[in-house]
Coordinates of C-alpha atoms in Angstrom, one line a residue:
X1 CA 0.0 0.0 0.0
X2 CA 2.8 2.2 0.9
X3 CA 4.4 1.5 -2.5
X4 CA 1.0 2.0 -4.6
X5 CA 0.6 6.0 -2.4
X6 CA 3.9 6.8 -3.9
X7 CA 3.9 6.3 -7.5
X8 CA 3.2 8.9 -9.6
X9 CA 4.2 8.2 -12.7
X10 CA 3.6 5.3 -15.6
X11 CA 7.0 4.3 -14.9
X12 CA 6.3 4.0 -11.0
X13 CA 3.0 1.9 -11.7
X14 CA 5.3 0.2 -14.2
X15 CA 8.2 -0.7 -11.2
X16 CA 5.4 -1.9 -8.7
X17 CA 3.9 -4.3 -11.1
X18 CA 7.5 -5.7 -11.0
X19 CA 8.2 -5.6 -7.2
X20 CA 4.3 -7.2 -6.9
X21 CA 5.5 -10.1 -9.9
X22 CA 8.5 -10.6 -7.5
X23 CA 6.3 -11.0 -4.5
X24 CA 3.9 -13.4 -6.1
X25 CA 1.1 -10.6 -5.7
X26 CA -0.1 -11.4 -9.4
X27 CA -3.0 -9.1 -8.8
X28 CA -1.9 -6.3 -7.6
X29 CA 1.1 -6.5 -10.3
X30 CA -1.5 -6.8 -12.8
X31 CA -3.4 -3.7 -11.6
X32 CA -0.4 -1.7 -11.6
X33 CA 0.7 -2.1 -15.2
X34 CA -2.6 -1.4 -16.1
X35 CA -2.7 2.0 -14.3
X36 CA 1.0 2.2 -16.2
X37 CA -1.1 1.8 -19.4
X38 CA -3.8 4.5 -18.4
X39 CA -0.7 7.1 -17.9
X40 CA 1.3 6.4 -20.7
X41 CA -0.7 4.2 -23.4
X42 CA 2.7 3.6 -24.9
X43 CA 4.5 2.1 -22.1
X44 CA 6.2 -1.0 -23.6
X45 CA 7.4 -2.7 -20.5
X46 CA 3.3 -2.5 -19.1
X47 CA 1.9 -3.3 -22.0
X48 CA 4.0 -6.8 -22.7
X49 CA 3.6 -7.4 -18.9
X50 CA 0.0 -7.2 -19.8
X51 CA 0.1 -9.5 -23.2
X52 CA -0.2 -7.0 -25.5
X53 CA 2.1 -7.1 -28.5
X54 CA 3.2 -4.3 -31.2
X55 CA 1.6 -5.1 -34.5
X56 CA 1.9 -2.4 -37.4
X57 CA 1.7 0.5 -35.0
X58 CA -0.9 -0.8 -32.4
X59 CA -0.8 -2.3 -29.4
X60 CA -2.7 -5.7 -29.8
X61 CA -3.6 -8.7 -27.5
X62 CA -2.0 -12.4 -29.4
X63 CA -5.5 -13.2 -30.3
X64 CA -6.2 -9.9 -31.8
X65 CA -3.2 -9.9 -33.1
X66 CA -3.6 -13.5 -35.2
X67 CA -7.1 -12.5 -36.3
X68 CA -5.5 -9.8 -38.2
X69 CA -3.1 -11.7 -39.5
X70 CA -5.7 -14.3 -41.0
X71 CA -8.0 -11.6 -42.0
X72 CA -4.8 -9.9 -44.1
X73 CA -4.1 -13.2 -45.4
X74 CA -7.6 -14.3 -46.3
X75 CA -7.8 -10.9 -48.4
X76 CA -4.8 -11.7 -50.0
X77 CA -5.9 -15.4 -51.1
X78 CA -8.8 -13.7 -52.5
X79 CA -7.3 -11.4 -54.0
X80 CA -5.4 -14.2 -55.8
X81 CA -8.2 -15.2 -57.4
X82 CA -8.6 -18.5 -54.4
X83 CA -11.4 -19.7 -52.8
X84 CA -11.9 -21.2 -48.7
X85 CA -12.7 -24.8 -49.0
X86 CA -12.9 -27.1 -46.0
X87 CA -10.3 -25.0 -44.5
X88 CA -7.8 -25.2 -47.5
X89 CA -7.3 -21.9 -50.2
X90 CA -7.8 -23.7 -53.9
X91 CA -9.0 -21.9 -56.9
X92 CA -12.5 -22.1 -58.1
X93 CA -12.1 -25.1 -60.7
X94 CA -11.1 -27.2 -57.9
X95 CA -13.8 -26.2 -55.8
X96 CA -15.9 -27.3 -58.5
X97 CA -14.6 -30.7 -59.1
X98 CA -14.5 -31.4 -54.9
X99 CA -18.2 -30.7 -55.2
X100 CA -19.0 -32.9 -57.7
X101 CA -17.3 -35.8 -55.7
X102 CA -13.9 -35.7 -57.7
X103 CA -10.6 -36.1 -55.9
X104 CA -7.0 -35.3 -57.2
X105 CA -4.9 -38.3 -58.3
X106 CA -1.6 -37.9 -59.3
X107 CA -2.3 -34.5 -61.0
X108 CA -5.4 -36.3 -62.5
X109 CA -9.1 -35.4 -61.3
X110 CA -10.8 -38.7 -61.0
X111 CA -13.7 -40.4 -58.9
X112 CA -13.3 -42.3 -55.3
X113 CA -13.8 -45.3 -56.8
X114 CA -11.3 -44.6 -59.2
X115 CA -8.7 -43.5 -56.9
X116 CA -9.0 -46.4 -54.8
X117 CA -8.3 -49.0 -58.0
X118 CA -5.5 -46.6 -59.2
X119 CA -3.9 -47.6 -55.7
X120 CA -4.6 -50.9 -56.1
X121 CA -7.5 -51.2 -54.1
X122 CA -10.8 -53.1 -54.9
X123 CA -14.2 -52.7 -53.6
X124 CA -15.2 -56.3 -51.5
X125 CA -18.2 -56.3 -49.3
X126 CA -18.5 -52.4 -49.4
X127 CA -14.8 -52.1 -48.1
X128 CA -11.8 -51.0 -50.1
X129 CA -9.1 -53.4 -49.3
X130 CA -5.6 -54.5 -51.2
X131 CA -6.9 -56.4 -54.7
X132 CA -5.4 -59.5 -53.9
X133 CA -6.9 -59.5 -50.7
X134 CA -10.3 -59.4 -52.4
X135 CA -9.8 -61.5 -55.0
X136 CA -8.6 -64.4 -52.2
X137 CA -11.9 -63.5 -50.5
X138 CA -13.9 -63.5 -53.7
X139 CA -12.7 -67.0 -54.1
X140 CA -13.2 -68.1 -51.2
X141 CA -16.7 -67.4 -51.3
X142 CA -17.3 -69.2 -54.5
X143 CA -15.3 -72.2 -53.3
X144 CA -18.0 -72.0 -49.9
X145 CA -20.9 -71.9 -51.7
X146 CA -19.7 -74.6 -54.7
X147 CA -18.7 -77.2 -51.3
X148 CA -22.1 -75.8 -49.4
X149 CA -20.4 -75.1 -46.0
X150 CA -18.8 -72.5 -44.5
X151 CA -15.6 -71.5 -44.8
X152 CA -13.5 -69.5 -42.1
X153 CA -10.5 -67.5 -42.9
X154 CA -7.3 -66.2 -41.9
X155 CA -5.1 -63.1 -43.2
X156 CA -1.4 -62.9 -42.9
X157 CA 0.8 -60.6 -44.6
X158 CA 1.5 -63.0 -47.5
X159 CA -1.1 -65.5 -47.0
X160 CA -4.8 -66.4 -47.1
X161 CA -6.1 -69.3 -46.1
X162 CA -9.9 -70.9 -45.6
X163 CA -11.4 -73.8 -45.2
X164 CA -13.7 -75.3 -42.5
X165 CA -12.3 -74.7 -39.4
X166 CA -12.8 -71.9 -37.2

């Protein structure tokens, strides 16, 4: 209190906030760089005590601060002709072809569907999985329902293997 009754000045509020940081007396610190920044709005010390940082000119909080930042860079994407899509910046044609369902392969627009094949993938069961991975299963099937009973299987990373066991 004694402390507080002498300072005049920004600089004083500025120098208790420190001796109240040392002290562990967070509040009173924090009150006293804020009376720092009703003095002198330009007191740097205060005002990075505070969180404020300098962005072109003006004092801003980090969030303030990084929502000017993706408002300056939003205006520049559209400015370059881009679009916002799902969070990404792609021109319009693209947007377009995502819309319709259309994903980009290899520099290639193509379906899903054809994606998947074009990695080697094949639709079994309404699950993409490796090709020979569904052809084994494929046959498998046919070899169940040609011998009328059912056929287990097991996968292993070179193998497939079914027959009636479990």
């Amino acid at each position: 209190a004694e402390r507080e009754a002498l300072a005049k000045s920004a600089e004083d509020f500025f120098q208790l906030g420190e001796w109240a940081r040392e002290q562990k007396l967070a509040a009173l610190a924090k009150k006293a760089w804020k009376r720092a920044v009703e003095l002198d709005g330009e007191h740097v010390g205060a005002r990075e005590r505070l969180g404020f940082v300098r962005h072109e000119g003006e004092w801003l909080t980090e969030e303030q601060r990084a929502s000017r930042l993706r408002e300056s860079d939003a205006a520049a994407k559209h400015a370059a002709g881009l679009v916002e899509h799902e969070g990404r910046w792609i021109t319009p044609e693209d947007k377009s072809r995502l819309e319709q369902g259309l994903v980009e392969h290899e520099g290639r627009w193509v379906t899903r569907d054809e994606r998947e094949r074009l990695l080697g993938n094949e639709l079994f069961n309404g699950r993409w999985m490796p090709r020979a991975e569904a052809i084994a299963r494929t046959h498998a099937g046919e070899a169940a329902r040609a011998a009328q009973v059912p056929l287990f299987d097991a996968l292993g990373a070179q193998v497939f293997v079914a027959g009636p066991f479990e």
